[in-house]
């Protein structure tokens, strides 16, 4: 399914792999595909998030800077850390997004403002 424009810039598709079926199941896993230049809005996760890049190069930004994570690489975003992730300007990128639901699943991810073009382009 295509992700909502309120939370993403550009074309981003999500294929759920693991979706909790009851309160005792907490793990969420999805394959997320970003078109060139596409990215999430700023956000944070109550229990953190691991991203494993399966194709392309991911850009992962925090309030302190941006890192590149090549295919085969994994990055961990700690609980509460404001971050964004997306594709480079010229290539598609796919990653596995892995996170644990909070006690209230609605509070697992806190979505913030969109990443500006300047934030996306910074080294």
XYZ file of N, CA and C in Angstrom:
369
model
N 0.840 -1.175 0.000
C 0.000 0.000 0.000
C 0.885 1.239 0.000
N 0.369 2.317 -0.556
C 1.109 3.569 -0.602
C 0.908 4.309 0.720
N 1.993 4.882 1.227
C 1.929 5.577 2.509
C 1.313 6.961 2.363
N 0.710 7.482 3.441
C -0.021 8.758 3.378
C 0.904 9.967 3.255
N 0.502 10.973 2.469
C 1.341 12.162 2.270
C 1.500 13.002 3.540
N 0.657 12.791 4.536
C 0.826 13.530 5.798
C 2.105 13.095 6.515
N 2.575 11.880 6.241
C 3.725 11.327 6.957
C 4.946 11.116 6.060
N 4.791 11.326 4.743
C 5.873 11.048 3.792
C 5.925 12.109 2.713
N 7.134 12.363 2.206
C 7.345 13.210 1.047
C 7.738 12.291 -0.099
N 7.045 12.363 -1.215
C 7.348 11.490 -2.345
C 6.603 10.173 -2.248
N 6.951 9.258 -3.147
C 6.260 7.964 -3.222
C 6.949 6.922 -2.349
N 6.176 6.374 -1.411
C 6.675 5.368 -0.478
C 5.609 4.289 -0.344
N 6.022 3.021 -0.469
C 5.102 1.890 -0.371
C 5.489 1.019 0.799
N 4.495 0.456 1.466
C 4.713 -0.392 2.638
C 4.037 -1.737 2.430
N 4.792 -2.799 2.624
C 4.263 -4.161 2.576
C 4.410 -4.766 3.965
N 3.307 -4.914 4.721
C 3.391 -5.516 6.056
C 3.882 -6.958 5.967
N 4.762 -7.324 6.872
C 5.259 -8.699 6.971
C 4.753 -9.326 8.261
N 4.919 -8.611 9.378
C 4.428 -9.072 10.677
C 3.552 -7.979 11.257
N 2.297 -8.316 11.538
C 1.343 -7.373 12.118
C 0.735 -8.037 13.355
N 0.817 -7.396 14.530
C 0.248 -8.007 15.736
C -1.233 -8.317 15.564
N -1.618 -9.494 16.015
C -3.012 -9.928 15.925
C -3.751 -9.778 17.257
N -2.990 -9.648 18.353
C -3.608 -9.433 19.668
C -2.614 -8.691 20.561
N -3.034 -8.351 21.774
C -2.223 -7.533 22.680
C -0.922 -8.217 23.102
N -0.858 -9.540 23.042
C 0.356 -10.252 23.437
C 1.423 -10.250 22.342
N 1.037 -9.904 21.137
C 1.982 -9.828 20.026
C 2.355 -8.366 19.815
N 3.638 -8.050 19.863
C 4.050 -6.646 19.819
C 4.919 -6.284 18.631
N 5.575 -7.256 18.019
C 6.536 -6.965 16.953
C 5.826 -6.565 15.663
N 6.332 -5.520 15.026
C 5.831 -5.046 13.736
C 7.021 -5.060 12.773
N 6.840 -5.677 11.607
C 7.885 -5.697 10.583
C 7.234 -5.374 9.243
N 7.859 -4.485 8.488
C 7.344 -4.126 7.165
C 8.504 -3.889 6.214
N 8.288 -4.206 4.950
C 9.226 -3.847 3.897
C 8.740 -2.515 3.340
N 9.612 -1.521 3.348
C 9.237 -0.178 2.924
C 10.116 0.209 1.729
N 9.475 0.638 0.643
C 10.195 1.006 -0.594
C 9.993 2.492 -0.866
N 11.114 3.198 -1.044
C 11.125 4.638 -1.270
C 11.563 4.934 -2.697
N 10.806 5.760 -3.413
C 11.230 6.259 -4.721
C 12.386 7.240 -4.512
N 13.162 7.526 -5.545
C 14.245 8.500 -5.392
C 13.738 9.806 -4.778
N 14.466 10.290 -3.767
C 14.119 11.534 -3.099
C 13.007 11.435 -2.068
N 12.326 10.297 -1.985
C 11.223 10.145 -1.024
C 11.778 9.941 0.387
N 10.994 10.361 1.369
C 11.436 10.262 2.762
C 10.253 10.359 3.709
N 10.485 9.925 4.926
C 9.473 10.063 5.968
C 9.480 11.508 6.469
N 8.455 11.852 7.227
C 8.488 13.076 8.023
C 9.335 12.774 9.268
N 9.684 13.795 10.003
C 10.327 13.576 11.299
C 9.375 12.736 12.147
N 9.907 11.815 12.922
C 9.076 11.003 13.806
C 9.938 10.345 14.865
N 9.292 9.741 15.843
C 9.996 8.966 16.865
C 9.151 7.751 17.210
N 9.792 6.777 17.836
C 9.113 5.547 18.233
C 9.276 5.345 19.733
N 8.193 4.976 20.385
C 8.201 4.804 21.833
C 9.236 3.780 22.287
N 9.410 2.716 21.518
C 10.349 1.650 21.899
C 11.505 1.507 20.913
N 11.730 2.506 20.089
C 12.825 2.463 19.138
C 12.453 1.736 17.856
N 13.386 1.737 16.908
C 13.161 1.113 15.610
C 14.503 0.694 15.026
N 14.530 -0.490 14.409
C 15.686 -0.942 13.638
C 15.315 -0.913 12.166
N 16.244 -0.431 11.361
C 16.062 -0.393 9.911
C 17.182 -1.210 9.281
N 16.817 -2.210 8.490
C 17.805 -3.014 7.772
C 17.616 -2.752 6.288
N 18.630 -2.157 5.659
C 18.541 -1.751 4.259
C 18.747 -2.983 3.375
N 17.762 -3.267 2.534
C 17.824 -4.437 1.655
C 18.208 -4.070 0.228
N 18.046 -2.796 -0.158
C 18.360 -2.370 -1.519
C 18.628 -0.871 -1.519
N 19.654 -0.451 -2.247
C 19.967 0.967 -2.340
C 20.722 1.470 -1.126
N 20.710 2.782 -0.954
C 21.366 3.444 0.174
C 20.322 4.273 0.897
N 20.204 4.044 2.196
C 19.255 4.817 3.004
C 19.933 6.047 3.568
N 19.207 7.134 3.600
C 19.617 8.314 4.353
C 18.816 8.291 5.637
N 19.497 8.391 6.767
C 18.830 8.403 8.070
C 19.279 9.673 8.780
N 18.311 10.544 9.047
C 18.636 11.816 9.667
C 18.157 11.893 11.101
N 18.995 12.486 11.945
C 18.597 12.828 13.306
C 18.756 14.338 13.436
N 18.385 14.877 14.542
C 18.525 16.321 14.740
C 20.002 16.721 14.737
N 20.913 15.729 14.887
C 22.354 15.997 14.906
C 23.043 15.814 13.561
N 22.375 15.259 12.550
C 23.020 15.047 11.270
C 22.377 13.924 10.483
N 23.004 13.587 9.346
C 22.485 12.573 8.435
C 23.570 11.535 8.196
N 23.192 10.258 8.214
C 24.129 9.191 7.882
C 23.603 8.423 6.685
N 24.513 7.795 5.958
C 24.152 6.918 4.858
C 24.334 5.476 5.315
N 23.355 4.643 5.004
C 23.412 3.231 5.362
C 23.241 2.431 4.074
N 24.294 1.748 3.616
C 24.204 0.994 2.360
C 23.424 -0.302 2.524
N 23.032 -0.896 1.390
C 22.351 -2.197 1.408
C 23.172 -3.171 2.249
N 22.476 -3.938 3.080
C 23.123 -4.872 3.987
C 23.416 -4.276 5.345
N 23.243 -2.972 5.481
C 23.507 -2.301 6.750
C 22.248 -2.153 7.580
N 22.451 -2.027 8.876
C 21.348 -1.858 9.819
C 21.643 -0.670 10.711
N 20.626 0.097 11.016
C 20.765 1.223 11.932
C 19.647 1.124 12.969
N 19.968 1.489 14.211
C 18.992 1.477 15.296
C 18.695 2.916 15.692
N 17.423 3.245 15.773
C 16.963 4.552 16.233
C 16.383 4.341 17.634
N 17.050 4.867 18.681
C 16.621 4.602 20.051
C 15.234 5.165 20.374
N 14.623 4.668 21.452
C 13.311 5.171 21.869
C 13.323 6.689 22.028
N 12.307 7.324 21.448
C 12.146 8.764 21.587
C 13.017 9.615 20.688
N 13.982 9.026 19.979
C 14.846 9.827 19.117
C 14.074 10.310 17.889
N 14.105 11.608 17.638
C 13.458 12.160 16.449
C 14.374 11.905 15.258
N 13.811 11.282 14.224
C 14.603 10.924 13.051
C 13.718 10.886 11.814
N 14.348 10.721 10.670
C 13.659 10.485 9.403
C 14.530 9.532 8.602
N 13.952 8.900 7.600
C 14.725 8.044 6.709
C 14.119 8.085 5.326
N 14.987 7.882 4.340
C 14.518 7.931 2.972
C 15.579 7.537 1.976
N 15.241 7.702 0.704
C 16.124 7.339 -0.396
C 17.022 8.518 -0.772
N 18.120 8.195 -1.433
C 18.963 9.235 -2.010
C 18.209 9.881 -3.174
N 18.657 11.029 -3.648
C 17.921 11.717 -4.719
C 17.822 10.937 -6.038
N 18.751 10.013 -6.291
C 18.818 9.374 -7.600
C 18.443 7.896 -7.646
N 18.188 7.266 -6.512
C 17.954 5.820 -6.509
C 16.823 5.412 -5.574
N 16.191 4.295 -5.918
C 15.226 3.680 -5.021
C 15.959 3.101 -3.820
N 15.248 2.933 -2.716
C 15.798 2.309 -1.517
C 14.700 1.488 -0.866
N 15.063 0.317 -0.368
C 14.140 -0.522 0.414
C 14.782 -0.840 1.751
N 13.947 -0.882 2.779
C 14.443 -1.363 4.072
C 13.351 -2.124 4.797
N 13.801 -2.984 5.688
C 12.892 -3.632 6.626
C 12.804 -2.717 7.838
N 11.601 -2.334 8.209
C 11.370 -1.534 9.411
C 10.881 -2.487 10.494
N 11.585 -2.505 11.625
C 11.251 -3.418 12.712
C 11.101 -2.624 13.997
N 9.942 -2.750 14.630
C 9.701 -2.045 15.873
C 8.712 -2.807 16.739
N 8.679 -2.419 18.001
C 7.777 -3.049 18.965
C 6.679 -2.067 19.330
N 5.428 -2.530 19.252
C 4.315 -1.681 19.659
C 4.432 -1.304 21.129
N 3.989 -0.112 21.454
C 3.874 0.327 22.840
C 2.623 -0.311 23.444
N 2.443 -0.140 24.746
C 1.249 -0.688 25.392
C -0.011 -0.198 24.700
N -0.010 1.067 24.315
C -1.089 1.636 23.498
C -0.543 1.746 22.080
N -0.928 0.852 21.163
C -0.362 0.868 19.812
C -0.456 2.227 19.107
N -1.437 3.040 19.476
C -1.581 4.362 18.856
C -0.424 5.288 19.231
N 0.299 4.970 20.317
C 1.414 5.819 20.749
C 2.774 5.243 20.343
N 2.779 4.201 19.520
C 4.040 3.574 19.096
C 4.890 4.533 18.286
N 4.270 5.265 17.348
C 4.986 6.226 16.503
C 4.359 7.596 16.674
N 5.211 8.593 16.908
C 4.770 9.982 16.994
C 5.267 10.702 15.750
N 4.328 11.128 14.909
C 4.676 11.822 13.670
C 4.794 13.310 13.930
N 5.816 13.928 13.330
C 6.103 15.344 13.508
C 6.038 16.039 12.143
N 6.737 17.155 12.001
C 6.693 17.937 10.764
C 7.465 17.249 9.636
N 7.169 17.665 8.406
C 7.891 17.150 7.248
C 9.345 17.615 7.269
N 10.219 16.796 6.722
C 11.620 17.149 6.540
C 11.692 18.173 5.409
N 12.362 19.286 5.648
C 12.486 20.312 4.613
C 13.509 19.868 3.564
N 13.477 20.507 2.404
C 14.463 20.200 1.370
C 15.877 20.497 1.867
N 16.047 21.560 2.666
C 17.368 21.889 3.208
C 17.852 20.813 4.182
N 16.964 20.323 5.052
C 17.343 19.241 5.977
C 17.710 17.974 5.211
N 16.967 17.675 4.165
C 17.229 16.491 3.346
C 18.574 16.608 2.627
N 18.937 17.816 2.182
C 20.140 18.016 1.383
C 21.398 18.224 2.213
N 21.279 18.404 3.518
C 22.479 18.703 4.303
C 23.410 17.499 4.361
N 24.721 17.787 4.431
C 25.692 16.676 4.459
C 25.645 15.879 5.741
